[in-house]
Coordinates of C-alpha atoms and ligand atoms in Angstrom, one line a residue:
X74 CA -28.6 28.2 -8.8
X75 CA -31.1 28.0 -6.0
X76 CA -30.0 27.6 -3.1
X77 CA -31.6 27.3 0.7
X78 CA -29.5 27.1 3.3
X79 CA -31.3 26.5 6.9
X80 CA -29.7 26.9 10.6
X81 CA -26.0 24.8 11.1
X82 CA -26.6 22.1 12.7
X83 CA -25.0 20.3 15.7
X84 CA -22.7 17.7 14.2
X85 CA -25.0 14.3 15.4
X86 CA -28.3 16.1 15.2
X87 CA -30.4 13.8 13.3
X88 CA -32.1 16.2 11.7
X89 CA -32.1 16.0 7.4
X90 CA -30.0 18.3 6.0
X91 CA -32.0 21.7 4.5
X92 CA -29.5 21.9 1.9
X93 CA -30.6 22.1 -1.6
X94 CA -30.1 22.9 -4.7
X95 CA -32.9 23.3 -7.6
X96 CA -31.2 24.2 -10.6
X97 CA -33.4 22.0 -13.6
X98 CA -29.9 22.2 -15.5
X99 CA -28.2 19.9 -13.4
X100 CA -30.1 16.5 -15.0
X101 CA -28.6 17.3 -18.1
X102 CA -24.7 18.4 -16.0
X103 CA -24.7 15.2 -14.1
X104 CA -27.0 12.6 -16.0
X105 CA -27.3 8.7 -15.1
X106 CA -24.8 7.1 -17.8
X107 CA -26.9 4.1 -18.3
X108 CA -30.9 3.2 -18.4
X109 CA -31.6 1.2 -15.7
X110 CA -28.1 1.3 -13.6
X111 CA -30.1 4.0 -11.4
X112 CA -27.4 5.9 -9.4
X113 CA -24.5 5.8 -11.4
X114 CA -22.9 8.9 -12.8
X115 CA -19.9 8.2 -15.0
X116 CA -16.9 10.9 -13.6
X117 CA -13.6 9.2 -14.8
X118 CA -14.4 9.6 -18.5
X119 CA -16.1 13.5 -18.4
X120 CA -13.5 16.0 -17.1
X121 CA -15.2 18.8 -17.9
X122 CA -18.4 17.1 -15.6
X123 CA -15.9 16.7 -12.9
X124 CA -14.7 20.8 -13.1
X125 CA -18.8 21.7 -12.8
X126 CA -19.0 19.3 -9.8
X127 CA -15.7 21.1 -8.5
X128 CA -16.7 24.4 -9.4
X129 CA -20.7 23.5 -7.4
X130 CA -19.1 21.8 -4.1
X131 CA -16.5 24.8 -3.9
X132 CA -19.6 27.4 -3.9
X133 CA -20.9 25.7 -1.5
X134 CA -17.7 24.9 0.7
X135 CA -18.7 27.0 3.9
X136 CA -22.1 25.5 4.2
X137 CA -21.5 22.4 4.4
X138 CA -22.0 20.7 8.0
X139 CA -18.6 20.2 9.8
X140 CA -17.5 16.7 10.0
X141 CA -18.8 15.7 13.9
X142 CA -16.2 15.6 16.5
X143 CA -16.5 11.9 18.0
X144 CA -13.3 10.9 19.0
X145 CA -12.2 13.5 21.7
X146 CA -15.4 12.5 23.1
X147 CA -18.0 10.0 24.4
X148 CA -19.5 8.0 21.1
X149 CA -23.3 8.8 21.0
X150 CA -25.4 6.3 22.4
X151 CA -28.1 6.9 19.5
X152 CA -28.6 4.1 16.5
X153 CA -27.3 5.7 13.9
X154 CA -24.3 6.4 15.9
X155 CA -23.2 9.2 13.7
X156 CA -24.9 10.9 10.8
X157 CA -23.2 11.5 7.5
X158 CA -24.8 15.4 7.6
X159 CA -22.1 16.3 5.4
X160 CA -22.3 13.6 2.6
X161 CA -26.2 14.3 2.4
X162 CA -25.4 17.4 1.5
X163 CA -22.2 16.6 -0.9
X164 CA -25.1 15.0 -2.5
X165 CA -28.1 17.2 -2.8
X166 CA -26.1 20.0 -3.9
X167 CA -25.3 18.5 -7.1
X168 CA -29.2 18.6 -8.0
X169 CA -32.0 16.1 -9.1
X170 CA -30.1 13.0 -9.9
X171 CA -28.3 12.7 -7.0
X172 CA -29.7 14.3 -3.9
X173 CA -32.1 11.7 -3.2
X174 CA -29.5 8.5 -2.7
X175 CA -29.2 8.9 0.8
X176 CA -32.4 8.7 1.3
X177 CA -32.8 5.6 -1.1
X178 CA -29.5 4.1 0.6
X179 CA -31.2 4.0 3.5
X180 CA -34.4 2.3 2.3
X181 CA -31.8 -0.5 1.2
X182 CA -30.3 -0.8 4.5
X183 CA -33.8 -1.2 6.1
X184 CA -34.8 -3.7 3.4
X185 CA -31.5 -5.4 3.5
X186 CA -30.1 -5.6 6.7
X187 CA -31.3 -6.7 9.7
X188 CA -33.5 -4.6 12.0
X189 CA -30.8 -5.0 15.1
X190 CA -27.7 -3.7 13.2
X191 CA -25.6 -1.3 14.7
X192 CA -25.3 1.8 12.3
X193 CA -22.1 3.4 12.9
X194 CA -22.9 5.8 10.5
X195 CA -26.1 6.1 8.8
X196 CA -24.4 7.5 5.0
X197 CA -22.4 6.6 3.5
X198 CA -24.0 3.7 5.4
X199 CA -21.4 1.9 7.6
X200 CA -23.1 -0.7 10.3
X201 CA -21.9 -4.1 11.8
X202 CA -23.9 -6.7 13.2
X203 CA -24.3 -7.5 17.1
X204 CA -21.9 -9.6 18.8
X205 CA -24.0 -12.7 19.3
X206 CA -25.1 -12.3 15.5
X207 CA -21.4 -12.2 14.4
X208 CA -21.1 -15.9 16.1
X209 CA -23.7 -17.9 15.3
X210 CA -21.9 -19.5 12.6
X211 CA -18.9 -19.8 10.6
X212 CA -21.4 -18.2 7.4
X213 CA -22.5 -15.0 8.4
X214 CA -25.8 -14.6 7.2
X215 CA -26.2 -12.0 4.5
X216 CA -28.3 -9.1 6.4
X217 CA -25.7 -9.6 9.0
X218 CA -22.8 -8.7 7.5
X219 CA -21.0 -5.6 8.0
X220 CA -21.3 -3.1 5.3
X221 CA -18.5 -0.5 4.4
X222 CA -19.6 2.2 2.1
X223 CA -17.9 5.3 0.2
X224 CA -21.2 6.8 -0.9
X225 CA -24.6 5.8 -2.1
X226 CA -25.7 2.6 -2.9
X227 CA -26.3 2.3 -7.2
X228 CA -28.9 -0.3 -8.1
X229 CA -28.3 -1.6 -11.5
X230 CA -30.4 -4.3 -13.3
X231 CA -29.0 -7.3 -13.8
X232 CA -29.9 -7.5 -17.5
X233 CA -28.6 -4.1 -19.0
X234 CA -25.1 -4.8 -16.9
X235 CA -21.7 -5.1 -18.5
X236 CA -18.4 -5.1 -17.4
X237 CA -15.8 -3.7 -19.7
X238 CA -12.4 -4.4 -19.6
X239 CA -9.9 -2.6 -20.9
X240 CA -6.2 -1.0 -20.8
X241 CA -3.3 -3.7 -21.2
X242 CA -5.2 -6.6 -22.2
X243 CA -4.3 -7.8 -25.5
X244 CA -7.8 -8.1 -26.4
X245 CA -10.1 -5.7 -24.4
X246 CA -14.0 -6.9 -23.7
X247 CA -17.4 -6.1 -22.8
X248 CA -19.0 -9.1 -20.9
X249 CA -22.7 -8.9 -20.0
X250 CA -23.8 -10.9 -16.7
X251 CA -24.7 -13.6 -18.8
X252 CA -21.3 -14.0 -20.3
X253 CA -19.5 -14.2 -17.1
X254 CA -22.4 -17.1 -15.9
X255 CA -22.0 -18.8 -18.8
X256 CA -20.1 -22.1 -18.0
X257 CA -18.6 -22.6 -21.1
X258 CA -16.7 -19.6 -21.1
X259 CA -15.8 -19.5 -17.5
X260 CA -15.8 -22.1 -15.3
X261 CA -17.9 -20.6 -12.0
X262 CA -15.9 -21.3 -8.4
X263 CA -17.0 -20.9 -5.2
X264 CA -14.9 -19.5 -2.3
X265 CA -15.2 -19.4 1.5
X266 CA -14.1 -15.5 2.1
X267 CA -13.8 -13.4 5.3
X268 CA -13.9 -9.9 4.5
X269 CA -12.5 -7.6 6.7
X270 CA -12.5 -3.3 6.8
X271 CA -9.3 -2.6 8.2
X272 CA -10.9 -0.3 10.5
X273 CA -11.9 -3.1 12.5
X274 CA -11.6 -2.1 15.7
X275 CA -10.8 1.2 15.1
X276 CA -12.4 2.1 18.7
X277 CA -9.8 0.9 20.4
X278 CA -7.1 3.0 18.7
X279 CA -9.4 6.0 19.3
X280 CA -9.5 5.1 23.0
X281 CA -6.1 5.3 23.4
X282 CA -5.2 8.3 21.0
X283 CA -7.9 9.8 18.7
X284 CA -6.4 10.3 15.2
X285 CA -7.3 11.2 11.4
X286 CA -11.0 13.0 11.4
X287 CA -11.1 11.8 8.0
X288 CA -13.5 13.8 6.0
X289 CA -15.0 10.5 4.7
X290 CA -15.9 9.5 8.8
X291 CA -13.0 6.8 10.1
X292 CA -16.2 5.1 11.4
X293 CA -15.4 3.9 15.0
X294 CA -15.8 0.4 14.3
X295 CA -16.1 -2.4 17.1
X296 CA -15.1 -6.4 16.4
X297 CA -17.5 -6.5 13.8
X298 CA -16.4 -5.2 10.8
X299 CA -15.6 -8.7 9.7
X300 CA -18.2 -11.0 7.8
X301 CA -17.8 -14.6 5.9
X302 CA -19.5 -15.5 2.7
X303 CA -19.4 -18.1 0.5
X304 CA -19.1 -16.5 -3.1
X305 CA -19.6 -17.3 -6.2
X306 CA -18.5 -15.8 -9.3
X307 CA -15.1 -16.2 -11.8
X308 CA -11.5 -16.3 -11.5
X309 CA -10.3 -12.8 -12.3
X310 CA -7.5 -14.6 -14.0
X311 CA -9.3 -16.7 -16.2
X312 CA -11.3 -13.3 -17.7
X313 CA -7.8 -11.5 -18.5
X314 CA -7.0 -14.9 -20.3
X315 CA -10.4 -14.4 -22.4
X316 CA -9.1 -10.8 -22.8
X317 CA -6.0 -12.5 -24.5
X318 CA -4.2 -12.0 -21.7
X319 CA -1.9 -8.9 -19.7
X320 CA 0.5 -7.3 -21.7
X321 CA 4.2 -7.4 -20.6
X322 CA 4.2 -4.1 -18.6
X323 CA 0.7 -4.6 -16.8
X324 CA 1.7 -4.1 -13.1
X325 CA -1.8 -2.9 -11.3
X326 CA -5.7 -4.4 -11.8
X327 CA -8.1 -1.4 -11.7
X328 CA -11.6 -2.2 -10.8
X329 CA -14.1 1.0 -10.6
X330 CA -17.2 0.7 -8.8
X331 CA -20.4 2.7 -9.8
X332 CA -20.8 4.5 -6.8
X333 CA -19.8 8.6 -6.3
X334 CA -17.1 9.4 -4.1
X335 CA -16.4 12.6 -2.6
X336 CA -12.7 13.7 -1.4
X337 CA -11.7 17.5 -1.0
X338 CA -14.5 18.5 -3.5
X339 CA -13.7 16.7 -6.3
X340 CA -15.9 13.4 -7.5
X341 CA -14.7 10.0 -8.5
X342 CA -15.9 6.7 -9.2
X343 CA -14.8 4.3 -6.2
X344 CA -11.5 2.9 -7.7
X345 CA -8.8 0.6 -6.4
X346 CA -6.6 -1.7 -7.6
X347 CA -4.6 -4.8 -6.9
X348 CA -1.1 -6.3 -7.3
X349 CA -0.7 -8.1 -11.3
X350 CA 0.9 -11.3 -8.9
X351 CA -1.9 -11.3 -6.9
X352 CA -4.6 -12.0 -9.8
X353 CA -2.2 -14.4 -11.3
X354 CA -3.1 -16.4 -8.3
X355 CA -5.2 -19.2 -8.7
X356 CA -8.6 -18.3 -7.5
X357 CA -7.6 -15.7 -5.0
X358 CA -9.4 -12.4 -7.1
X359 CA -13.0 -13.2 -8.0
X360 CA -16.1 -11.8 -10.2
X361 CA -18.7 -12.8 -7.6
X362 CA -22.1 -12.4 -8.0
X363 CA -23.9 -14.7 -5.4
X364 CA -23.4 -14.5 -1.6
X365 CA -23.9 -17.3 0.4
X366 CA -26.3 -19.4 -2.1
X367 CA -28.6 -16.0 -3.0
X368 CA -28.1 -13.0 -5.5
X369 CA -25.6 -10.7 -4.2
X370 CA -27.3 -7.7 -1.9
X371 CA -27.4 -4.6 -3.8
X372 CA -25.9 -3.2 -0.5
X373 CA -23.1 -5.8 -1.0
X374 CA -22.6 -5.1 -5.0
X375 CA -24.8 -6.3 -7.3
X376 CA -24.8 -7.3 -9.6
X377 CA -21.5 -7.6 -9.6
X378 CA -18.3 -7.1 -7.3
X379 CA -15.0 -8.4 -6.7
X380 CA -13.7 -10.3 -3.8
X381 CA -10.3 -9.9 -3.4
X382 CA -9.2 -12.6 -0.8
X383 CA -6.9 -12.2 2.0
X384 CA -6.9 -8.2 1.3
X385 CA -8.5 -5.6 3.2
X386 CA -12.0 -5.1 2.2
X387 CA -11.6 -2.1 0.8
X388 CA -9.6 -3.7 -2.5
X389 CA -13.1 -5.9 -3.1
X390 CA -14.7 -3.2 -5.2
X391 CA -18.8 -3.4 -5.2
X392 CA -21.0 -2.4 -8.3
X393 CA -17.7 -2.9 -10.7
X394 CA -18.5 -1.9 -14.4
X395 CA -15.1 -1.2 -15.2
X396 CA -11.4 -3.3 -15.1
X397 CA -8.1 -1.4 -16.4
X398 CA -4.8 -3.4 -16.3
X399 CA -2.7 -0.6 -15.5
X400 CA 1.5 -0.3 -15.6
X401 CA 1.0 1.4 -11.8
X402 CA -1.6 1.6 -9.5
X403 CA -4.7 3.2 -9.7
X404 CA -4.6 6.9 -9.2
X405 CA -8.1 6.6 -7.1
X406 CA -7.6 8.6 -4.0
X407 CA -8.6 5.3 -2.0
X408 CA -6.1 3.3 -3.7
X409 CA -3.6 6.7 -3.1
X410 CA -4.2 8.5 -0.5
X411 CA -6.0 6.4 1.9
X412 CA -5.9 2.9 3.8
X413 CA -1.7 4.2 4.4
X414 CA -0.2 2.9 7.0
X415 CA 1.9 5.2 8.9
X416 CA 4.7 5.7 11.5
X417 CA 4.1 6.3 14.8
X418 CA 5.1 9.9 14.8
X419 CA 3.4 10.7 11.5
X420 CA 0.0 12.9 12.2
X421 CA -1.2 16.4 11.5
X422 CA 1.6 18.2 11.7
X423 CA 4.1 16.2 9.1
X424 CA 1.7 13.6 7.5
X425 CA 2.5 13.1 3.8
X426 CA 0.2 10.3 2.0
X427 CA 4.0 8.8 0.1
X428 CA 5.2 8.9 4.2
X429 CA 2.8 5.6 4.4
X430 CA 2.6 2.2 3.3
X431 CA -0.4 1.2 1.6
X432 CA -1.9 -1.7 3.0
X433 CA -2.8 -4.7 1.2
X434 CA -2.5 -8.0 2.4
X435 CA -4.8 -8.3 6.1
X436 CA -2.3 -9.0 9.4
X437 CA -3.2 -12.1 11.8
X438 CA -6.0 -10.6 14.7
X439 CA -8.3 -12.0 16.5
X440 CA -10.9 -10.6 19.1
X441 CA -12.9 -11.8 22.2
X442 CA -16.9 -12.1 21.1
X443 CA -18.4 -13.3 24.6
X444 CA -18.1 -12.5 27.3
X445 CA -18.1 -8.0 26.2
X446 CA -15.7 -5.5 27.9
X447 CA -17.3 -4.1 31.5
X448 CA -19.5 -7.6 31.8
X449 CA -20.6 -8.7 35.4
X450 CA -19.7 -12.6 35.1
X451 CA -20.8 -14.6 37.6
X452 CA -19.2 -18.0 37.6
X453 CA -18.4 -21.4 39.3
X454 CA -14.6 -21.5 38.8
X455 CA -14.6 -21.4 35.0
X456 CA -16.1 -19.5 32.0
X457 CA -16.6 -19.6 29.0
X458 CA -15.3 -17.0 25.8
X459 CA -15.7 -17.2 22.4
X460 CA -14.5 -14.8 19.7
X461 CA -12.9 -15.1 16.1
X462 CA -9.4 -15.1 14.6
X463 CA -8.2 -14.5 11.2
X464 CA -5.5 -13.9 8.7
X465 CA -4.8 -12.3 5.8
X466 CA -3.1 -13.1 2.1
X467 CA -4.2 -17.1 2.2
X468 CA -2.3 -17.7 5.8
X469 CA -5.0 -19.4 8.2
X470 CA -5.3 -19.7 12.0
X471 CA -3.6 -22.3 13.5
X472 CA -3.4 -21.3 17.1
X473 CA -5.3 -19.4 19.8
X474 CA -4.3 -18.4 22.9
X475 CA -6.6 -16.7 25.8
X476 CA -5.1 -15.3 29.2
X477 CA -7.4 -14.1 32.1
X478 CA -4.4 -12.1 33.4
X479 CA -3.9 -9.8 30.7
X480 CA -1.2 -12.0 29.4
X481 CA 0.9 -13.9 31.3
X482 CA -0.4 -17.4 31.2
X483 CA -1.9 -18.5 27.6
X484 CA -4.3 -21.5 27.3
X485 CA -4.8 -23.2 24.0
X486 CA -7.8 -23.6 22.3
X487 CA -8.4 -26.7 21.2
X488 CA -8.4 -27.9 18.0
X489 CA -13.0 -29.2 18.6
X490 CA -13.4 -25.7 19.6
X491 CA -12.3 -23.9 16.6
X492 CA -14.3 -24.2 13.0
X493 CA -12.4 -25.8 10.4
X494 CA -9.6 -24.3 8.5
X495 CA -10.0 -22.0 5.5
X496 CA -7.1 -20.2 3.3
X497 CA -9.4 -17.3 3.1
X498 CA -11.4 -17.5 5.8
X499 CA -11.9 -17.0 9.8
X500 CA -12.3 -19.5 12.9
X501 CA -14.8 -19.0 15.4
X502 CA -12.9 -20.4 18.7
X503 CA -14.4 -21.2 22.0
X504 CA -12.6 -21.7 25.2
X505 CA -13.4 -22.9 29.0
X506 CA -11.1 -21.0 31.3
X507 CA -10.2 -22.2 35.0
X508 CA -11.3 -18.9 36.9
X509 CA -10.0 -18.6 40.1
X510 CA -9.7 -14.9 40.9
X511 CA -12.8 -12.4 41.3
X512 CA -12.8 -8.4 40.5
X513 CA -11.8 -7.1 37.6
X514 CA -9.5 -9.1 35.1
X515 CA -8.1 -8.4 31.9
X516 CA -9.2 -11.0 29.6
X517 CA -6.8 -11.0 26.1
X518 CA -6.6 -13.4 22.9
X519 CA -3.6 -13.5 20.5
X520 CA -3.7 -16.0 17.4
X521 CA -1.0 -17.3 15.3
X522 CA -1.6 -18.4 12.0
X523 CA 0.6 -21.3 9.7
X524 CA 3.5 -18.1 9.5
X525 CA 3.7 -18.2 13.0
X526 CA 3.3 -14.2 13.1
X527 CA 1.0 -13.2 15.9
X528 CA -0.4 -10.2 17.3
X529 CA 1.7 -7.2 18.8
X530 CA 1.0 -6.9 22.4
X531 CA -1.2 -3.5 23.1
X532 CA -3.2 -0.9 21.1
X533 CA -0.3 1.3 21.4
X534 CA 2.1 -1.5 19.6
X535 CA 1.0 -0.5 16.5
X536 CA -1.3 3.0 16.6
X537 CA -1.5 5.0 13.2
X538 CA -2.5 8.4 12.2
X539 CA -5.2 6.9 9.9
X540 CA -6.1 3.8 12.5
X541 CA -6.2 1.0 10.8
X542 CA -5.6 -2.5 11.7
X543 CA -5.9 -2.8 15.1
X544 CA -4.8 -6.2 15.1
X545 CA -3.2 -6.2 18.8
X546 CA -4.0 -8.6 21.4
X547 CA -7.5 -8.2 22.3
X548 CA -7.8 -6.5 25.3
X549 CA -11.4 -6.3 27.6
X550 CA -12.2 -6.1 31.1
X551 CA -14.5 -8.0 33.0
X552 CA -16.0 -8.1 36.8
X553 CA -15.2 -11.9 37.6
X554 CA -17.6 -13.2 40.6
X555 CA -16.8 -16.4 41.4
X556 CA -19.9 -18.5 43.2
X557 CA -17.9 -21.1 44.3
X558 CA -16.1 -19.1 46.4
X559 CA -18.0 -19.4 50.4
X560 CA -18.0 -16.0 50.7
X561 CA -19.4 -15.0 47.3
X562 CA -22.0 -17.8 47.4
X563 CA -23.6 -16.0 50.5
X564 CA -22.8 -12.7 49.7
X565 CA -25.0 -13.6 46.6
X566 CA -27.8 -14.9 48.2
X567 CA -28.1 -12.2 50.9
X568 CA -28.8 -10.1 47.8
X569 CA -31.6 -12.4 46.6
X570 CA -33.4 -12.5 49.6
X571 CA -33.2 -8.7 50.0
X572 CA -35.1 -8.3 46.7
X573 CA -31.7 -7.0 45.6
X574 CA -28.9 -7.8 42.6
X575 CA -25.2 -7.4 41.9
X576 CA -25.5 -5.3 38.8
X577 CA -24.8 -2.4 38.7
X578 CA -21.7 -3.0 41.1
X579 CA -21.4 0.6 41.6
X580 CA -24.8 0.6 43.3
X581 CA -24.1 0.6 47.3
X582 CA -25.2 -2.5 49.1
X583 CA -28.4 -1.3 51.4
X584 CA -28.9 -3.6 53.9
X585 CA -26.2 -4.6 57.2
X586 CA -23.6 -6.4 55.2
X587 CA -22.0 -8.0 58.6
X588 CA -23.7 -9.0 62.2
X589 CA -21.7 -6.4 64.9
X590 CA -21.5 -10.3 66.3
X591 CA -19.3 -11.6 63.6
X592 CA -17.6 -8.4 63.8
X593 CA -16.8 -8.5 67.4
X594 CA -15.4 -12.1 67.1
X595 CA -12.9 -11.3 64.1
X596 CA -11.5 -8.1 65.5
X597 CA -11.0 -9.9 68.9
X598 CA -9.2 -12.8 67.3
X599 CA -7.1 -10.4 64.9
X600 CA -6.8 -6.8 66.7
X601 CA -6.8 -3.7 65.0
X602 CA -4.0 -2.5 66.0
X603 CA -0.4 -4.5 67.6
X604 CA -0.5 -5.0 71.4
X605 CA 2.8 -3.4 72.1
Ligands
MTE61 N1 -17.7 0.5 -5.0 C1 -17.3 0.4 -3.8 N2 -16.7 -0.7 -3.4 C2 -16.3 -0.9 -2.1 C3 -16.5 0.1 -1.1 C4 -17.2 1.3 -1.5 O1 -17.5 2.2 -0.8 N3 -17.6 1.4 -2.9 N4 -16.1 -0.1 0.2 C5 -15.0 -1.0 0.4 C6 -14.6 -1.3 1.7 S1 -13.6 -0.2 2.5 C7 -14.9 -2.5 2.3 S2 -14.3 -2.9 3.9 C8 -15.7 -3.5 1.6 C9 -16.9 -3.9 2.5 O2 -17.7 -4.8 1.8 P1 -19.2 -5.1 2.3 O3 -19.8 -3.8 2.5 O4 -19.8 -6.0 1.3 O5 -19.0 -5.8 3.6 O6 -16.2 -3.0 0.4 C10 -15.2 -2.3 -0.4 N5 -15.7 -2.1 -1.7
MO62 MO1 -12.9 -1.0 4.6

């Protein structure tokens, strides 16, 4: 095998990796399965291609870049936050058809999402949209919404796709695109969904302790790892009736995606699966192929993915070609050994992947949009803040609550400040705040939803090894200057007529902030120091 291996690299160097292997018998190893689903090498079915992929990362295990250290330190400011180094290289060490998806990944992100995404990691690609994008409507539009990816980003024609399904179905299937469009076999629905990673604000549990350094990166995801779409597609549960129906034993829904995945030098397809009870539901597990009115994304799935609602995003499998009715769950190490939800005192030294829960349905949470953490708000007594709220397994938001004193007086939002109710999907809330006090405040949210559960109280409520679902109040900071205050009012135009501004707060005022005059009179009228 030929092999070049150039300097180490510093872990967010944004440098391409030199890594690379040559070896012309590698096509034939690790082939595409399919003409024209470019991208997609079939693992589950080929154990002996599995071993040679083994055998190739395990040659290569010291060479690979270290996973970068980001969370016992300052986040970069760079756009990609982080690089994925060592997935590149996962990648071009298995030879010619696969070293060069990252590189094509990334031409779909620039083709697909919007120029002003935040990349929190640039592959696999991870990115979230800016804060003001997030909340210009209850629909987030398509190149704004959050992407969560394992690995590289097939692209399959829409033509030559099928979708088998197999295992307990009394009568197993292949259904072309076609098929699954065609209205008088399936009747199509359409669904208003908010998706959400549970490693939505991840950042904060970082903040307060740094966990996992998964080898996949945790990403350190902000408030936006959370999009809504209105799909359309089929009723998972009207295709296993097609299939004749689950046998008695069928417990678990498989769906595999077409994309590789890397864990501990082994390769998979993505896989995951879902509760038999929850696809019995009526319309809660769908075949979706269209995202708000337009094809689906093929950085979102196409042609094909599932949306499971009210579930953590990572259960909607993208690029599915394959469905297994199992009698347990999927044996996929993200269905397995990730998205666990542990104890408090589980990490490093005792963490066990059967010591977690795995999580499933998506808690209540909620976060503050406008105004962001650290912001300089200058205000007449009130101000505004927006943000969104949400809740998983078909329970909606009924309530919002926002304090500006870290949490002791709530007010309501009212029912003309939220968007309208969904099962499945968010409301974007707004709220005008009497503002009395200046400095710095804590500004938090809580929501309830129809179950009356709400959020637990701080980051530390509820931190886990793997930091997931940070669903706790949400907690920012702000600089509150309040103009209607006399003093503020004048203190703010001295500054304008010495050419000078408020921000940054830390910058020393430069010019006589009191007459000796004024001074004088004060200290006269209210000494220093007692008289006797
Ligand atoms: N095949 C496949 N499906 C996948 C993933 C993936 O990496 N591969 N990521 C999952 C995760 S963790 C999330 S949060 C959602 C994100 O969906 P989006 O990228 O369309 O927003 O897709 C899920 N489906
Ligand atoms: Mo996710």
């Amino acid at each position: 095998m030929a092999t070049t291996v150039g300097r180490v690299k510093g872990p967010n160097e944004d440098v391409e990796s030199s890594l690379t292997n040559d070896d012309p018998a590698l096509v034939d190893a690790f082939p595409e399965e399919l003409p024209s689903w470019h991208g997609y090498i079939e693992w589950q079915n080929y154990p002996e291609r599995r071993k040679k992929a083994h055998d190739i990362l395990a040659a290569y295990k010291d060479k690979f870049t270290p996973i970068p250290e980001f969370q016992l330190k300052p986040l970069p400011e760079t756009n990609p936050i982080l690089v994925g180094h060592r997935w590149k290289e996962y990648h071009a060490v298995l030879g010619p058809t696969l070293k060069d998806i990252p590189a094509e990944s990334w031409a779909l992100v620039q083709k697909e999402k919007a120029a002003d995404m935040v990349h929190v990691l640039d592959f696999p690609y991870n990115g979230e949209p800016p804060r003001d994008k997030l909340m210009q409507g209850k629909i987030t539009p398509n190149k704004y919404h959050f992407v969560r990816n394992h690995g590289g980003i097939p692209t399959i024609d829409k033509a030559a796709f099928k979708l088998n399904i197999g295992g307990l179905v009394n009568k197993p299937q292949t259904l072309t695109l076609a098929d699954l469009q065609d209205p008088n076999k399936f009747e199509p629905v359409e669904v208003t969904v908010t998706l959400q990673c549970s490693g939505t604000r991840r950042i904060e549990q970082i903040h307060e302790y740094p966990g996992d350094g998964d080898e996949l990166i945790n990403a350190p995801w902000g408030e936006g790892a959370i999009g809504t779409a209105r799909y359309r597609g089929v009723s998972l549960k009207k295709v296993l009736k097609y299939c004749g129906g689950m046998k008695d034993n069928a417990r678990h829904i498989e769906f595999l995606g077409a994309d590789t995945y890397f864990k501990k030098l082994e390769v998979y397809n993505y896989a995951v699966s879902v509760p038999r009870r929850k696809v019995e539901a009526v319309d809660e597990v769908l075949l979706a192929w269209e995202m708000n009115g337009e094809p689906l994304p093929a950085i979102h799935g196409a042609p094909l993915r599932m949306v499971v609602t009210g579930f953590i995003g990572a259960r909607s499998c993208k690029w599915v070609y394959q469905i297994n009715v199992l009698d347990e769950p999927s044996h996929g190490p993200v269905q397995r050994k990730e998205y666990l939800y542990y104890g408090p005192q589980t990490g490093k030294q005792n963490v066990q992947f059967s010591n977690g829960f795995s999580i499933q349905e998506m808690p209540v949470s909620s976060a503050i949009m406008t105004p962001k953490d650290r912001e300089v708000v200058v205000h007449q007594g009130e101000i505004e803040i927006t943000g969104w709220a949400y809740s998983g397994g078909g329970r909606w938001i009924e309530r919002v609550d926002v304090s500006a004193d870290g949490g002791h007086i709530w007010y309501q939002c009212k029912p003309d400040d939220m968007t309208e109710k969904h099962y499945h999907a968010w409301r974007l809330w707004k709220i005008t705040l009497p503002l009395h006090a200046e400095g710095w405040l804590e500004l938090c949210v809580r929501a309830f939803d129809n179950a009356c559960n709400t959020q637990p109280t701080f980051v530390r409520s509820t931190w886990n090894w793997d930091l997931h679902v940070t669903s706790s109040a949400h907690r920012i900071k702000i600089y509150s200057v309040n103009a209607s205050h006399e003093d503020t009012a004048r203190r703010l135009r001295e500054l304008k007529e010495n050419g000078d501004s408020l921000e940054p707060i830390t910058r020393p005022l430069m010019f006589h902030i009191e007459s000796d005059e004024h001074y004088n009179e004060i200290v006269k009228k209210h000494p220093r120091e007692p008289e006797e």
